[in-house]
PDB file of C-alpha atoms in Angstrom:
ATOM      1  CA  LEU A  72     112.907 124.806 124.007  1.00 39.00           C
ATOM      2  CA  LEU A  73     109.077 124.176 125.494  1.00 38.00           C
ATOM      3  CA  LEU A  74     106.116 126.597 124.148  1.00 40.00           C
ATOM      4  CA  PRO A  75     102.370 127.077 125.419  1.00 45.00           C
ATOM      5  CA  ALA A  76      99.986 124.418 123.435  1.00 48.00           C
ATOM      6  CA  GLY A  77      99.169 126.245 119.993  1.00 46.00           C
ATOM      7  CA  THR A  78     102.132 128.181 119.673  1.00 43.00           C
ATOM      8  CA  ALA A  79     104.797 127.210 116.599  1.00 45.00           C
ATOM      9  CA  ALA A  80     108.376 128.008 117.270  1.00 44.00           C
ATOM     10  CA  ALA A  81     109.627 131.086 115.197  1.00 45.00           C
ATOM     11  CA  GLY A  82     110.703 130.084 111.805  1.00 45.00           C
ATOM     12  CA  THR A  83     108.215 127.462 111.547  1.00 43.00           C
ATOM     13  CA  ALA A  84     105.225 127.103 110.538  1.00 46.00           C
ATOM     14  CA  ALA A  85     102.265 125.122 112.363  1.00 48.00           C
ATOM     15  CA  ARG A  86     101.280 122.257 109.959  1.00 44.00           C
ATOM     16  CA  PRO A  87      97.757 120.881 109.737  1.00 47.00           C
ATOM     17  CA  ALA A  88      96.774 117.514 111.248  1.00 50.00           C
ATOM     18  CA  LEU A  89      96.890 115.275 109.031  1.00 45.00           C
ATOM     19  CA  PRO A  90      93.161 113.168 109.573  1.00 50.00           C
ATOM     20  CA  ASP A  91      93.296 110.178 111.082  1.00 52.00           C
ATOM     21  CA  ARG A  92      93.048 108.003 107.922  1.00 47.00           C
ATOM     22  CA  ALA A  93      96.061 109.406 106.377  1.00 45.00           C
ATOM     23  CA  HIS A  94      98.494 108.116 108.614  1.00 49.00           C
ATOM     24  CA  THR A  95      97.031 104.361 107.003  1.00 51.00           C
ATOM     25  CA  VAL A  96      96.908 104.922 103.964  1.00 64.00           C
ATOM     26  CA  GLY A  97      98.819 106.212 100.952  1.00 82.00           C
ATOM     27  CA  ALA A  98      95.908 108.292  99.662  1.00 89.00           C
ATOM     28  CA  VAL A  99      92.925 110.273 100.974  1.00 96.00           C
ATOM     29  CA  LEU A 100      91.110 112.868  98.303  1.00 97.00           C
ATOM     30  CA  ARG A 101      87.592 114.133  97.643  1.00 98.00           C
ATOM     31  CA  LEU A 102      88.049 114.335  93.583  1.00 98.00           C
ATOM     32  CA  THR A 103      85.123 116.366  92.115  1.00 97.00           C
ATOM     33  CA  VAL A 104      84.556 117.231  87.843  1.00 97.00           C
ATOM     34  CA  SER A 105      82.140 120.174  87.497  1.00 95.00           C
ATOM     35  CA  HIS A 106      81.125 121.733  84.607  1.00 92.00           C
ATOM     36  CA  PRO A 107      81.111 125.759  84.809  1.00 88.00           C
ATOM     37  CA  ASP A 108      79.174 126.229  81.513  1.00 82.00           C
ATOM     38  CA  HIS A 109      76.757 123.396  81.936  1.00 73.00           C
ATOM     39  CA  TYR A 110      73.713 124.711  84.007  1.00 70.00           C
ATOM     40  CA  LEU A 111      71.848 121.880  84.698  1.00 67.00           C
ATOM     41  CA  SER A 112      75.267 119.921  85.032  1.00 72.00           C
ATOM     42  CA  GLY A 113      76.227 119.383  88.417  1.00 81.00           C
ATOM     43  CA  ALA A 114      79.322 118.370  89.996  1.00 91.00           C
ATOM     44  CA  ARG A 115      80.187 114.610  90.725  1.00 94.00           C
ATOM     45  CA  THR A 116      81.717 114.517  93.488  1.00 97.00           C
ATOM     46  CA  VAL A 117      83.527 111.513  94.573  1.00 98.00           C
ATOM     47  CA  ALA A 118      86.346 110.136  97.826  1.00 98.00           C
ATOM     48  CA  LEU A 119      89.094 108.188  96.921  1.00 97.00           C
ATOM     49  CA  THR A 120      92.260 105.349  99.083  1.00 96.00           C
ATOM     50  CA  CYS A 121      95.031 103.773  97.965  1.00 96.00           C
ATOM     51  CA  GLU A 122      96.965 101.474 100.093  1.00 92.00           C
ATOM     52  CA  PRO A 123      94.260  99.287 100.073  1.00 94.00           C
ATOM     53  CA  ALA A 124      92.496 101.227  96.707  1.00 95.00           C
ATOM     54  CA  ALA A 125      89.035 102.079  97.741  1.00 96.00           C
ATOM     55  CA  GLY A 126      86.358 104.513  98.191  1.00 97.00           C
ATOM     56  CA  THR A 127      83.546 105.699  95.967  1.00 97.00           C
ATOM     57  CA  HIS A 128      85.238 106.340  92.640  1.00 98.00           C
ATOM     58  CA  PRO A 129      85.222 103.709  90.419  1.00 97.00           C
ATOM     59  CA  ASN A 130      88.711 102.883  88.994  1.00 96.00           C
ATOM     60  CA  ALA A 131      90.152 103.027  92.818  1.00 97.00           C
ATOM     61  CA  PRO A 132      93.267 101.412  92.026  1.00 97.00           C
ATOM     62  CA  ALA A 133      94.214 102.675  88.131  1.00 97.00           C
ATOM     63  CA  ALA A 134      93.519 106.065  89.907  1.00 96.00           C
ATOM     64  CA  CYS A 135      96.247 105.385  92.520  1.00 96.00           C
ATOM     65  CA  ALA A 136      98.146 103.101  89.970  1.00 96.00           C
ATOM     66  CA  ASP A 137      98.446 106.894  88.344  1.00 94.00           C
ATOM     67  CA  LEU A 138      99.238 108.913  91.498  1.00 95.00           C
ATOM     68  CA  ASP A 139     102.001 106.306  92.399  1.00 94.00           C
ATOM     69  CA  ARG A 140     102.958 106.246  88.735  1.00 93.00           C
ATOM     70  CA  THR A 141     103.131 110.288  89.392  1.00 93.00           C
ATOM     71  CA  GLY A 142     104.431 110.734  93.119  1.00 92.00           C
ATOM     72  CA  GLY A 143     101.332 111.869  94.027  1.00 93.00           C
ATOM     73  CA  ARG A 144     101.375 114.865  90.798  1.00 94.00           C
ATOM     74  CA  ILE A 145      97.982 114.794  90.187  1.00 94.00           C
ATOM     75  CA  ALA A 146      97.784 116.098  86.128  1.00 91.00           C
ATOM     76  CA  VAL A 147     101.462 115.677  83.950  1.00 89.00           C
ATOM     77  CA  GLN A 148     102.132 116.639  80.432  1.00 84.00           C
ATOM     78  CA  PRO A 149     100.816 113.773  78.546  1.00 80.00           C
ATOM     79  CA  ALA A 150     102.602 111.564  76.305  1.00 70.00           C
ATOM     80  CA  ASP A 151     100.574 110.417  73.390  1.00 82.00           C
ATOM     81  CA  ALA A 152      96.868 112.369  73.772  1.00 80.00           C
ATOM     82  CA  VAL A 153      94.594 113.670  70.201  1.00 87.00           C
ATOM     83  CA  CYS A 154      91.345 115.055  71.497  1.00 90.00           C
ATOM     84  CA  THR A 155      88.647 117.191  69.682  1.00 88.00           C
ATOM     85  CA  LEU A 156      88.671 121.188  69.899  1.00 88.00           C
ATOM     86  CA  GLU A 157      85.805 120.958  70.951  1.00 89.00           C
ATOM     87  CA  TYR A 158      85.555 123.761  73.387  1.00 92.00           C
ATOM     88  CA  HIS A 159      83.253 122.920  76.388  1.00 91.00           C
ATOM     89  CA  ARG A 160      85.005 123.627  80.256  1.00 94.00           C
ATOM     90  CA  VAL A 161      85.047 121.703  82.316  1.00 96.00           C
ATOM     91  CA  VAL A 162      87.079 121.724  85.907  1.00 97.00           C
ATOM     92  CA  GLY A 163      88.384 118.116  87.641  1.00 97.00           C
ATOM     93  CA  LYS A 164      89.630 119.566  91.383  1.00 98.00           C
ATOM     94  CA  ALA A 165      91.609 117.378  94.568  1.00 98.00           C
ATOM     95  CA  VAL A 166      91.639 117.726  97.504  1.00 98.00           C
ATOM     96  CA  GLY A 167      93.261 115.427 100.282  1.00 97.00           C
ATOM     97  CA  TRP A 168      96.957 113.754 101.552  1.00 96.00           C
ATOM     98  CA  TRP A 169      98.635 111.490  99.798  1.00 94.00           C
ATOM     99  CA  ARG A 170     101.057 109.509 102.068  1.00 92.00           C
ATOM    100  CA  GLY A 171     101.207 112.107 104.486  1.00 92.00           C
ATOM    101  CA  ARG A 172     101.607 115.888 102.329  1.00 93.00           C
ATOM    102  CA  LEU A 173      98.951 118.432 100.959  1.00 95.00           C
ATOM    103  CA  ILE A 174      96.863 117.980  97.463  1.00 94.00           C
ATOM    104  CA  SER A 175      95.272 120.602  96.785  1.00 96.00           C
ATOM    105  CA  PHE A 176      94.785 120.591  92.836  1.00 97.00           C
ATOM    106  CA  GLN A 177      92.034 123.022  90.532  1.00 97.00           C
ATOM    107  CA  GLN A 178      92.874 122.981  86.868  1.00 97.00           C
ATOM    108  CA  THR A 179      90.467 124.093  84.015  1.00 96.00           C
ATOM    109  CA  TYR A 180      90.511 122.110  80.472  1.00 95.00           C
ATOM    110  CA  PRO A 181      88.584 122.789  77.062  1.00 94.00           C
ATOM    111  CA  ASN A 182      86.541 119.620  77.203  1.00 93.00           C
ATOM    112  CA  LEU A 183      86.804 116.402  79.622  1.00 93.00           C
ATOM    113  CA  CYS A 184      88.745 114.548  76.849  1.00 94.00           C
ATOM    114  CA  ALA A 185      92.044 117.018  77.491  1.00 94.00           C
ATOM    115  CA  LEU A 186      91.033 116.681  81.380  1.00 95.00           C
ATOM    116  CA  HIS A 187      91.937 112.934  80.910  1.00 94.00           C
ATOM    117  CA  ALA A 188      94.272 113.002  79.541  1.00 94.00           C
ATOM    118  CA  HIS A 189      96.442 115.262  81.311  1.00 94.00           C
ATOM    119  CA  THR A 190      95.136 113.342  84.942  1.00 95.00           C
ATOM    120  CA  GLY A 191      94.991 109.904  83.539  1.00 93.00           C
ATOM    121  CA  SER A 192      92.024 107.458  85.677  1.00 94.00           C
ATOM    122  CA  VAL A 193      91.865 110.356  88.605  1.00 96.00           C
ATOM    123  CA  PHE A 194      88.745 112.152  87.207  1.00 97.00           C
ATOM    124  CA  ARG A 195      87.843 109.518  85.514  1.00 95.00           C
ATOM    125  CA  PHE A 196      84.402 108.977  86.572  1.00 93.00           C
TER     126      PHE A 196
END
């Protein structure tokens, strides 16, 4: 079955093209932490690549190890985490590719401790 360029066969969804680096590395992610209740506190964004661990993430090897351990899942249920009950909302956002699979993650947590407890080293920057 030949289809004109730009069309997909019935019943199949067209997949977005992978960026060039997504084929050669384990991960290509843009990670952002923002504090929506603090108007003077801007969002912070870093880049993370894995295999090899690199980018602007301050601890790329640990973040890549956490992602590898969870199979590319950003947030997991923490085993043992003790956080205070202070409420200073923080949003973690990740967009990119993990081993050829599109990752789009955004979650709000009550504070940085909860964000770190659920995401390990991924958002520690």
